[in-house]
PDB file of C-alpha atoms in Angstrom:
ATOM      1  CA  UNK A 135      95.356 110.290 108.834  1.00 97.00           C
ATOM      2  CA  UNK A 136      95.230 110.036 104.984  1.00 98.00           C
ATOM      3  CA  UNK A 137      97.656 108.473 103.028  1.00 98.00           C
ATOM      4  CA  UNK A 138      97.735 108.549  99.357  1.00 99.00           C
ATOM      5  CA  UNK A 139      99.953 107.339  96.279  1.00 99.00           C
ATOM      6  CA  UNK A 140     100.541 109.012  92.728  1.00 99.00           C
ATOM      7  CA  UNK A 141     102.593 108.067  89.817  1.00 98.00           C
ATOM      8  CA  UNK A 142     103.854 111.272  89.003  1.00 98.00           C
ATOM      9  CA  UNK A 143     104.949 110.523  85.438  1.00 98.00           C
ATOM     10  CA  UNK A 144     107.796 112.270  85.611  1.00 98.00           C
ATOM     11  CA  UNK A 145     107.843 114.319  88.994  1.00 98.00           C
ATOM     12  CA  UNK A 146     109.675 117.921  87.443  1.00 98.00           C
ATOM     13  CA  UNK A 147     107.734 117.897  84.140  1.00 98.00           C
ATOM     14  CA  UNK A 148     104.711 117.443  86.408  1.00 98.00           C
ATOM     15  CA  UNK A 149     105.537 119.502  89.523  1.00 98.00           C
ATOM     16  CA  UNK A 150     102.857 122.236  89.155  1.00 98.00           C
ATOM     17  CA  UNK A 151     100.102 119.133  88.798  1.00 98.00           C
ATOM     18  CA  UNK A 152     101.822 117.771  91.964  1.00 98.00           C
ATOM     19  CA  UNK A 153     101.854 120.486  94.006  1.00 98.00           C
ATOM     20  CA  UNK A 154      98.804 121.678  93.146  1.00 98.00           C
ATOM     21  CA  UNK A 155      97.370 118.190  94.140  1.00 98.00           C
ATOM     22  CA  UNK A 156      99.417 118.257  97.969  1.00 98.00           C
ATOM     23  CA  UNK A 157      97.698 121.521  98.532  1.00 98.00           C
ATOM     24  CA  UNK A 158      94.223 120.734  97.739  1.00 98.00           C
ATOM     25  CA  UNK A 159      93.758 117.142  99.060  1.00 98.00           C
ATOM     26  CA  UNK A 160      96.249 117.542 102.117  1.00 98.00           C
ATOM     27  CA  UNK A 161      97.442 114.329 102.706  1.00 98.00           C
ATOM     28  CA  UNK A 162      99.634 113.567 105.605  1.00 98.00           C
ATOM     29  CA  UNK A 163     101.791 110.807 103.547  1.00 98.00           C
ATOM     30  CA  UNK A 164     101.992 110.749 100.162  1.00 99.00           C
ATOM     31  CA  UNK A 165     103.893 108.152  98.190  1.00 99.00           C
ATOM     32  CA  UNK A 166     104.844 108.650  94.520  1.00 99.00           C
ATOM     33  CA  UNK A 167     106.689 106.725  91.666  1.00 99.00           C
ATOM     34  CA  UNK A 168     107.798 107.073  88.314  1.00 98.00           C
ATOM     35  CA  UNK A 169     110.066 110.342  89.400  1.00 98.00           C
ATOM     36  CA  UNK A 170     111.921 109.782  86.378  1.00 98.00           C
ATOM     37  CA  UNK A 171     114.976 112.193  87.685  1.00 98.00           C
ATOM     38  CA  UNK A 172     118.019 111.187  89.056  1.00 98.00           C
ATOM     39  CA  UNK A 173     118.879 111.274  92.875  1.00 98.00           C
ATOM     40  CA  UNK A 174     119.765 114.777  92.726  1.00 98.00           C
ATOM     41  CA  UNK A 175     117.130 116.265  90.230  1.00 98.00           C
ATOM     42  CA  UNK A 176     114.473 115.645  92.878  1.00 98.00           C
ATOM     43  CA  UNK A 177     112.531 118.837  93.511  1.00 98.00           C
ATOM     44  CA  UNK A 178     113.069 118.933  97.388  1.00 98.00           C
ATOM     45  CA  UNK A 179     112.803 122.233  97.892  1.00 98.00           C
ATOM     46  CA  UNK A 180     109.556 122.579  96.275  1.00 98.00           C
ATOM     47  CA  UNK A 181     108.224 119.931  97.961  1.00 98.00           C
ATOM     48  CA  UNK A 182     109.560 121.226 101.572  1.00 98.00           C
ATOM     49  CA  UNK A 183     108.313 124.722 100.929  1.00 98.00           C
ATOM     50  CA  UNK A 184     104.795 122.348 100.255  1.00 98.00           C
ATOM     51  CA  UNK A 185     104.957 121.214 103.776  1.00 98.00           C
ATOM     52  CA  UNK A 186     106.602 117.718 103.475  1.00 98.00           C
ATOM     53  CA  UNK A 187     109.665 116.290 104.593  1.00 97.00           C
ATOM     54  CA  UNK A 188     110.773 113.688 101.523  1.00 98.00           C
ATOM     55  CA  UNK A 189     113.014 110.501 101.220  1.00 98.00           C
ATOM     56  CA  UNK A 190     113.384 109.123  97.993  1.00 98.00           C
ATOM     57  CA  UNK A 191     115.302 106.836  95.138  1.00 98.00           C
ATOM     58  CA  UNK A 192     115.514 108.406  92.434  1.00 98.00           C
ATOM     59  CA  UNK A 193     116.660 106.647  88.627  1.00 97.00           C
ATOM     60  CA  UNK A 194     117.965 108.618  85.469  1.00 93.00           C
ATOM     61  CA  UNK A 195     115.487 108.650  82.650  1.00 91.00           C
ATOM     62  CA  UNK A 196     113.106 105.955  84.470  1.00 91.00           C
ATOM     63  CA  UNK A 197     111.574 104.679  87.216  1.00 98.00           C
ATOM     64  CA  UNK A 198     112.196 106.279  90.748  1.00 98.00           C
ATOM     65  CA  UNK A 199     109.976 106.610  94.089  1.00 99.00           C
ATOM     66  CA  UNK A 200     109.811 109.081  97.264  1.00 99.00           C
ATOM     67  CA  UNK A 201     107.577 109.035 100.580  1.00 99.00           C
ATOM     68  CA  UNK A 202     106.333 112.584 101.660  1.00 98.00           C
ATOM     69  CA  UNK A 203     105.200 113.304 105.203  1.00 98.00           C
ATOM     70  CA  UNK A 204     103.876 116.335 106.007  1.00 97.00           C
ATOM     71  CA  UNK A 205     103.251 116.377 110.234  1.00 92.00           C
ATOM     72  CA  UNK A 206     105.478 112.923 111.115  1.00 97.00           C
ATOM     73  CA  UNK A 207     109.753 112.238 110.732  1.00 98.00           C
ATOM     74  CA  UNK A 208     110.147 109.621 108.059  1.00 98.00           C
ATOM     75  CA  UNK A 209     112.851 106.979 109.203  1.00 98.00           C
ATOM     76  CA  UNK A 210     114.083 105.114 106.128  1.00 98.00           C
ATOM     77  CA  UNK A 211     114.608 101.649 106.501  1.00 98.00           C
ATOM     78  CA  UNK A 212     115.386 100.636 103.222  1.00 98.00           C
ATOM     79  CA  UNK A 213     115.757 101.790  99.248  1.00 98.00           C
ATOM     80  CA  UNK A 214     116.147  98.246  97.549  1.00 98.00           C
ATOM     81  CA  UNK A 215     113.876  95.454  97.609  1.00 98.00           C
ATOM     82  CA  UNK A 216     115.959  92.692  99.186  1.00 97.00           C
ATOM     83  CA  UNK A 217     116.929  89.355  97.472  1.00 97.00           C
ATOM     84  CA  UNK A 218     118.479  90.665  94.664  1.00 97.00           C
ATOM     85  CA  UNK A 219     121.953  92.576  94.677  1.00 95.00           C
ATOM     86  CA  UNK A 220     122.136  93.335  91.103  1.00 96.00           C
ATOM     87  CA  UNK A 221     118.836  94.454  90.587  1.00 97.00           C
ATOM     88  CA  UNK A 222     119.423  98.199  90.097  1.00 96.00           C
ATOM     89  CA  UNK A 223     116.186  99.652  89.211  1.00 98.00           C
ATOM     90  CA  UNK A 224     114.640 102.613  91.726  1.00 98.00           C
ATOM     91  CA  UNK A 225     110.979 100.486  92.351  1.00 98.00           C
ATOM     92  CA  UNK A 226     111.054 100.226  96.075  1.00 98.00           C
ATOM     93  CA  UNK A 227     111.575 102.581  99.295  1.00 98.00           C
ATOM     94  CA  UNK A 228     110.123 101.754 102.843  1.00 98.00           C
ATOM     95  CA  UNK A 229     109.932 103.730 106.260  1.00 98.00           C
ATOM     96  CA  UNK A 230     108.631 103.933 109.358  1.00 98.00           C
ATOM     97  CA  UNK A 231     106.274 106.922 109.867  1.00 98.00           C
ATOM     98  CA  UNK A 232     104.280 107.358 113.077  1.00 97.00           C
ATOM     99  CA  UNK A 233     105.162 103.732 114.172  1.00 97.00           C
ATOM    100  CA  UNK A 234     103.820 101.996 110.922  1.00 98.00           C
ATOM    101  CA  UNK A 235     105.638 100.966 108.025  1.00 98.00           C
ATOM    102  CA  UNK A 236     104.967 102.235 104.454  1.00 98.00           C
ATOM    103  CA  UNK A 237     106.223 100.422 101.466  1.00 99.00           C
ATOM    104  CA  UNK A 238     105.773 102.329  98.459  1.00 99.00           C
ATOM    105  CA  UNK A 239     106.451 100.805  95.432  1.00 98.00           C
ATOM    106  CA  UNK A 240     106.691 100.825  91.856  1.00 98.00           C
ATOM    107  CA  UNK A 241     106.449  96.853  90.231  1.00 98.00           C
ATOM    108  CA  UNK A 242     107.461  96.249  86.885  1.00 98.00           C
ATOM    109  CA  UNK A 243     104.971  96.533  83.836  1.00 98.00           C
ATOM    110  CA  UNK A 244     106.227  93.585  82.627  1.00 98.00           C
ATOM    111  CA  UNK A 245     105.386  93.708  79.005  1.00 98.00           C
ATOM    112  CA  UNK A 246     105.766  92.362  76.067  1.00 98.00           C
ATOM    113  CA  UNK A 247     104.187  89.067  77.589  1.00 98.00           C
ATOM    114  CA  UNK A 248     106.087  86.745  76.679  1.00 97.00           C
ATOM    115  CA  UNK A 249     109.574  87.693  77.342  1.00 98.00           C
ATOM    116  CA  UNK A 250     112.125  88.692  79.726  1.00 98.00           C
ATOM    117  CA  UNK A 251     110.553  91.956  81.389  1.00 98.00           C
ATOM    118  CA  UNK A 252     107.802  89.780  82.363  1.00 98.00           C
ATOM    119  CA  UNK A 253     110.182  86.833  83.924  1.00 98.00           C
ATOM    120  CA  UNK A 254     111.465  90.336  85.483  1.00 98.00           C
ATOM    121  CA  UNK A 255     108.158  90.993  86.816  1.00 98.00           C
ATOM    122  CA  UNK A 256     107.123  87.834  88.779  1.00 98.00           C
ATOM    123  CA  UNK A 257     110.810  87.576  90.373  1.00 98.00           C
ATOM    124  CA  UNK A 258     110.204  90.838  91.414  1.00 98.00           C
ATOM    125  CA  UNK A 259     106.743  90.127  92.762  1.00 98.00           C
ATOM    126  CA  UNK A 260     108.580  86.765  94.294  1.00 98.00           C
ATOM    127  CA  UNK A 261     111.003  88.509  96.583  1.00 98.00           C
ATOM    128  CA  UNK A 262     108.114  91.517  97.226  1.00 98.00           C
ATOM    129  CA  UNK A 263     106.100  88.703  98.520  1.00 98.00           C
ATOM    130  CA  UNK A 264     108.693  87.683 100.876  1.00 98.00           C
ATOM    131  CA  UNK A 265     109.211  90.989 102.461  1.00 98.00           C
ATOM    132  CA  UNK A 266     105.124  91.063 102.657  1.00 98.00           C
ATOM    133  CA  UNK A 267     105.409  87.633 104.704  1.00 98.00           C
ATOM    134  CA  UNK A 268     108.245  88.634 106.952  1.00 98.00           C
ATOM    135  CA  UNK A 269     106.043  92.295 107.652  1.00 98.00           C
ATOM    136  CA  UNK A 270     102.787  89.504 108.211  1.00 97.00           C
ATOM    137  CA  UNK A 271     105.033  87.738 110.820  1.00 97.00           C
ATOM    138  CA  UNK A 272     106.500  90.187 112.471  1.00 97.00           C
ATOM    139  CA  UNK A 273     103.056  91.609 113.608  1.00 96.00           C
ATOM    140  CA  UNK A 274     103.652  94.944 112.385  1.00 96.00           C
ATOM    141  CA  UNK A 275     101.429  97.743 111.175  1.00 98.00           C
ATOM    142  CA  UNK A 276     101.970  98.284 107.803  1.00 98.00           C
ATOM    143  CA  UNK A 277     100.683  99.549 104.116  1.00 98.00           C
ATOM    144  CA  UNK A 278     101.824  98.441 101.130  1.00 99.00           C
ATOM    145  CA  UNK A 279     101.466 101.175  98.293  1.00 99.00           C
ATOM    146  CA  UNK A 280     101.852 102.362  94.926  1.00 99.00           C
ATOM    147  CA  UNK A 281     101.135 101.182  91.359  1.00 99.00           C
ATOM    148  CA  UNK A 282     101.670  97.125  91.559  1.00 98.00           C
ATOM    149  CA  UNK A 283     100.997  97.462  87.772  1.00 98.00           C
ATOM    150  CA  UNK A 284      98.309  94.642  88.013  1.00 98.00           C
ATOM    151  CA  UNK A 285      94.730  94.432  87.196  1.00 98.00           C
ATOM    152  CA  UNK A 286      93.114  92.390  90.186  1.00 98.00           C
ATOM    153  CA  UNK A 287      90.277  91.387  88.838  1.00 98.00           C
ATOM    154  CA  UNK A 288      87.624  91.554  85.867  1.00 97.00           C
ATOM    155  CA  UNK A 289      85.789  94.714  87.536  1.00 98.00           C
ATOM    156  CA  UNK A 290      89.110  96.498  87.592  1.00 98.00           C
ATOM    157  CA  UNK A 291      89.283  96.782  84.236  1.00 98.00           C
ATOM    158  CA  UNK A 292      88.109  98.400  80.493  1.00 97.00           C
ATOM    159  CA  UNK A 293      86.934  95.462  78.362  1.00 95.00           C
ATOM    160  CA  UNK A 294      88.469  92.689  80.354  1.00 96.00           C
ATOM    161  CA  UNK A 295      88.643  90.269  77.278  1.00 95.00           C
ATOM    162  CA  UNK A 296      90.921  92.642  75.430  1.00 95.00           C
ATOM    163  CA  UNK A 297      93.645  92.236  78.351  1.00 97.00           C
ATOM    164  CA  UNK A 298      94.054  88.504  78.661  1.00 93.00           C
ATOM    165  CA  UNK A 299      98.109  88.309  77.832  1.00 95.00           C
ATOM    166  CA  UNK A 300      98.566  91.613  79.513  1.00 98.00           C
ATOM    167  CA  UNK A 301     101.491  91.529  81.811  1.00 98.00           C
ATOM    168  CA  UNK A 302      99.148  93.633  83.855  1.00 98.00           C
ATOM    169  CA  UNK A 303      96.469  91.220  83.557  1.00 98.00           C
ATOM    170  CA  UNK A 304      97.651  87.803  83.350  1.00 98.00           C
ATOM    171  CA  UNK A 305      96.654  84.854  85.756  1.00 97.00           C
ATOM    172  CA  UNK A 306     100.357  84.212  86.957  1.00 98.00           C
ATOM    173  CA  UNK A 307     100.442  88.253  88.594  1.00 98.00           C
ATOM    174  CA  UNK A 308      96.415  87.778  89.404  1.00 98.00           C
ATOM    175  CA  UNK A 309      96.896  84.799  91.373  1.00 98.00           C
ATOM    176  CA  UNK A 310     100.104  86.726  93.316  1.00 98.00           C
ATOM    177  CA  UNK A 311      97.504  89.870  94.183  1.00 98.00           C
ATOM    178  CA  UNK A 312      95.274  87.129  95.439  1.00 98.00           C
ATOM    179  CA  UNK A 313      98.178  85.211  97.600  1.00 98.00           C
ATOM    180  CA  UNK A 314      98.597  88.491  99.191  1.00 98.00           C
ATOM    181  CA  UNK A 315      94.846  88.778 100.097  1.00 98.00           C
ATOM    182  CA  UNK A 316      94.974  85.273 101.501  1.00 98.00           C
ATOM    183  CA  UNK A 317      97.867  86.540 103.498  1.00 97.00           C
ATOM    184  CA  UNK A 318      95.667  88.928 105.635  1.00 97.00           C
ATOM    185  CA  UNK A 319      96.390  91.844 103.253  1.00 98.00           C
ATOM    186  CA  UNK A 320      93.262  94.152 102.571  1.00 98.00           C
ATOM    187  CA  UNK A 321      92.593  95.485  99.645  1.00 98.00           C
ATOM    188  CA  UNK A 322      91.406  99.276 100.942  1.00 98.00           C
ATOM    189  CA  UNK A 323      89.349 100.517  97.852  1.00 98.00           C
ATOM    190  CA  UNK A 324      87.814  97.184  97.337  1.00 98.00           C
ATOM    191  CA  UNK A 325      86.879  97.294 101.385  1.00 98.00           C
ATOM    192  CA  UNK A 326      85.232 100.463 100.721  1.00 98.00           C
ATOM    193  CA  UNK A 327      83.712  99.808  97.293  1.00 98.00           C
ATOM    194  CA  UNK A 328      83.249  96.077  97.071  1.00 98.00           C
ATOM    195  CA  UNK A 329      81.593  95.747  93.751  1.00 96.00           C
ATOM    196  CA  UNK A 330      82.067  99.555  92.350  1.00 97.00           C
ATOM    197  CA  UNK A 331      84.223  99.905  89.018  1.00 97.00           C
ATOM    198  CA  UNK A 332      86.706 102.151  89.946  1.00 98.00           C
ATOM    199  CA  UNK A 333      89.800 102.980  87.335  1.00 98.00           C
ATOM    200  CA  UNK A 334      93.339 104.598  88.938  1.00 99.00           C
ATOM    201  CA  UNK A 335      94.814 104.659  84.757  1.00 98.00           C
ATOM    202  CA  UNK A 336      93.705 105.830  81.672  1.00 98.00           C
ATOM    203  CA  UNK A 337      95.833 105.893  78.590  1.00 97.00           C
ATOM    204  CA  UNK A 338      97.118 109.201  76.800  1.00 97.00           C
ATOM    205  CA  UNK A 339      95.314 107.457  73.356  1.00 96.00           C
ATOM    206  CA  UNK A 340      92.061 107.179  71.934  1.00 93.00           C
ATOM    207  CA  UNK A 341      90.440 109.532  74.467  1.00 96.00           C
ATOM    208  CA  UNK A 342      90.393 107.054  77.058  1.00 98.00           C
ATOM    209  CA  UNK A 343      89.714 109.122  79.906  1.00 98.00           C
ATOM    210  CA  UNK A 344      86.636 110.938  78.274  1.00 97.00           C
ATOM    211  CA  UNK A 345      85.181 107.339  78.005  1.00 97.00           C
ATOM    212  CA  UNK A 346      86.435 106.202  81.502  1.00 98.00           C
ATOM    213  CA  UNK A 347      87.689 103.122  79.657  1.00 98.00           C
ATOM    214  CA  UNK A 348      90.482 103.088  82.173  1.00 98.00           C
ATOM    215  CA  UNK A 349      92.479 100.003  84.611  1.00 98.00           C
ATOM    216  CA  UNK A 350      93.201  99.994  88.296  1.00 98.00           C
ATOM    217  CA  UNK A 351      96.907  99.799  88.905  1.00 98.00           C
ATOM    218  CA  UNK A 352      97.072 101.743  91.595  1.00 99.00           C
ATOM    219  CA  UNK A 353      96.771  99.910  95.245  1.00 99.00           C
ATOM    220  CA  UNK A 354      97.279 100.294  99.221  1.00 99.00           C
ATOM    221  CA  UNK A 355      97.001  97.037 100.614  1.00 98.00           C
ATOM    222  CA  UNK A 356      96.904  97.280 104.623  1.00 98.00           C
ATOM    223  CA  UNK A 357      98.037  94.117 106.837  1.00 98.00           C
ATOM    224  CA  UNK A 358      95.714  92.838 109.799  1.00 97.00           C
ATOM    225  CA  UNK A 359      96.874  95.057 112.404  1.00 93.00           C
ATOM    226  CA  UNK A 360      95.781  98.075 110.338  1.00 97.00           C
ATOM    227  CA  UNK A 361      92.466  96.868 108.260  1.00 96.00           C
ATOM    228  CA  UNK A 362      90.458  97.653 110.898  1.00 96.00           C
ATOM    229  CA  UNK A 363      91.143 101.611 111.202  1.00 98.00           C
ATOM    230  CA  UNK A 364      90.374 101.985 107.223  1.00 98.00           C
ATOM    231  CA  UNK A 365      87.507 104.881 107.428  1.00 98.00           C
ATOM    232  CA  UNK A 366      87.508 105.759 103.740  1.00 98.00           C
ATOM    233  CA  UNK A 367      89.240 105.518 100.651  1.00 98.00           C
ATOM    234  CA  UNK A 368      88.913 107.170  96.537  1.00 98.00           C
ATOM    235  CA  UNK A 369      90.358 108.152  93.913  1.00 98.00           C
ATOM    236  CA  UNK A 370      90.818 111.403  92.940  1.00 98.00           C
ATOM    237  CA  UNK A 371      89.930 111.033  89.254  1.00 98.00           C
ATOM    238  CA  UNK A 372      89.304 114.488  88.713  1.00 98.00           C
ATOM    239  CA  UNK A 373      93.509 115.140  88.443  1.00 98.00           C
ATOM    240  CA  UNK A 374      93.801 112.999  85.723  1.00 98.00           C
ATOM    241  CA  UNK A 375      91.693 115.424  83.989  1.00 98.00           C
ATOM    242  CA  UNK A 376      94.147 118.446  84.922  1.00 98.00           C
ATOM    243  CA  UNK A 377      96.044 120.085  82.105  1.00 97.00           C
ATOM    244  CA  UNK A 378      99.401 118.717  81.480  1.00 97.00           C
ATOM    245  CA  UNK A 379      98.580 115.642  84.300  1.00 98.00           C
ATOM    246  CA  UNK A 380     100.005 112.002  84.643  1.00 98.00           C
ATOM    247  CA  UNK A 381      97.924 109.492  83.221  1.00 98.00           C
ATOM    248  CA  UNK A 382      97.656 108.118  86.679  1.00 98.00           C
ATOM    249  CA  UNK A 383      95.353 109.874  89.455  1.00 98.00           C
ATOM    250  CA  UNK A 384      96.029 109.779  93.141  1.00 99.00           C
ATOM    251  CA  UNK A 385      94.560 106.779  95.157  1.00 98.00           C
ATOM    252  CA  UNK A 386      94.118 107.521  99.055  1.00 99.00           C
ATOM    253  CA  UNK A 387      92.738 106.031 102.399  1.00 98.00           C
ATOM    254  CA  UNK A 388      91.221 107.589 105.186  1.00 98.00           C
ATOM    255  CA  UNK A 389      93.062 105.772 108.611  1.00 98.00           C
ATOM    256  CA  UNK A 390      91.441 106.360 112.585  1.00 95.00           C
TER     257      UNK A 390
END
């Protein structure tokens, strides 16, 4: 089974980039975020006449995420993160798909550090963690996925130094990555490529994707009682690279 996850960048403006993508690297579940359409802009039947049943939470103007599943019925189990019933931003959406349980998810950049997006981000990450524990507890098979918008580590990263009071980079969202980890989460690409720098971003400006002077934002964590059917896992860099594309490319795992 592969299972993948692309921020879209805007999933109508991009359609032809996105189904062009679902056609030539087949995946059986693909998570995106960053729609950027409202609930009813989203491009269903396109993406049904791709192959893939969709769910999805879509936001005017910003944010937004779906789960597409091309051979298995999705059953939603949730479109909020819980813990915070005023929090009205489209950033999470979880179901069950051939008995595991994908989280896709879009976590807030967080920037300007200092400030109150970032005080946004790590309560966010706070009750995200909690859901992560209670999914560790319960014993269940299940991927967390989608662009955590955080650097893990110094490897991960374009001139590290430059980054330092990054909301994508700081210690406080480092150290939460790293809680996960500690948790029993596995990090797939980092499984498969231990010490490889591998980029999932690269800005619009200064030609940063000619120069591969890119970040990895893009993650699928898998909890214990999945790590050890991981088979493979890339990035499919070479989309980034397509006319008109996001500035993200698609990140996917190979399961048994």
């Amino acid at each position: 089974m592969k299972i993948a996850t692309y921020n879209v960048n805007g999933v109508n403006g991009r359609l032809p980039v996105l189904l062009r993508w679902l056609k030539e690297s087949k995946p059986d579940i693909a998570c995106l975020q960053e729609l950027k359409c409202p609930q009813e802009k989203f491009p269903v039947d396109e993406i049904n006449a791709a192959g893939y049943h969709a769910i999805w939470k879509g936001q005017k103007s910003w944010n937004g995420v779906a789960i597409l599943s091309k051979n298995h019925e999705i059953q939603e189990v949730q479109n909020t993160l819980p813990g915070d019933a005023e929090d009205f931003q489209s950033r999470y959406i979880e179901a069950i798909i051939d008995q595991k349980v994908i989280c896709c998810l879009y976590l807030p950049n967080g920037n300007p550090y200092p400030g109150p997006k970032f005080d946004y981000k790590l309560s966010w990450i706070k009750r995200f963690k909690k859901r992560t524990n209670q999914l560790i507890k319960m014993e269940l098979p299940a991927i967390l996925i989608g662009d955590f918008n955080i650097i893990p580590s110094e490897i991960d990263v374009y001139k590290p130094e430059k980054w330092e009071n990054d909301a994508l980079y700081r210690q406080e969202v480092r150290k939460a990555f790293q809680d996960m980890q500690k948790k029993g989460w596995t990090d797939s690409l980092r499984k498969i490529f231990p010490n490889e720098q591998i980029f999932t971003f690269w800005d619009y400006l200064y030609h940063a994707y000619d120069r591969n002077a890119g970040i990895r934002l893009d993650h699928i964590l898998l909890s214990p009682y999945l790590s050890a059917d991981l088979l493979n896992a890339g990035v499919d860099k070479y989309v980034r690279g397509w006319d008109k594309s996001s500035d993200h490319a698609p990140t996917w795992i190979e399961l048994k």
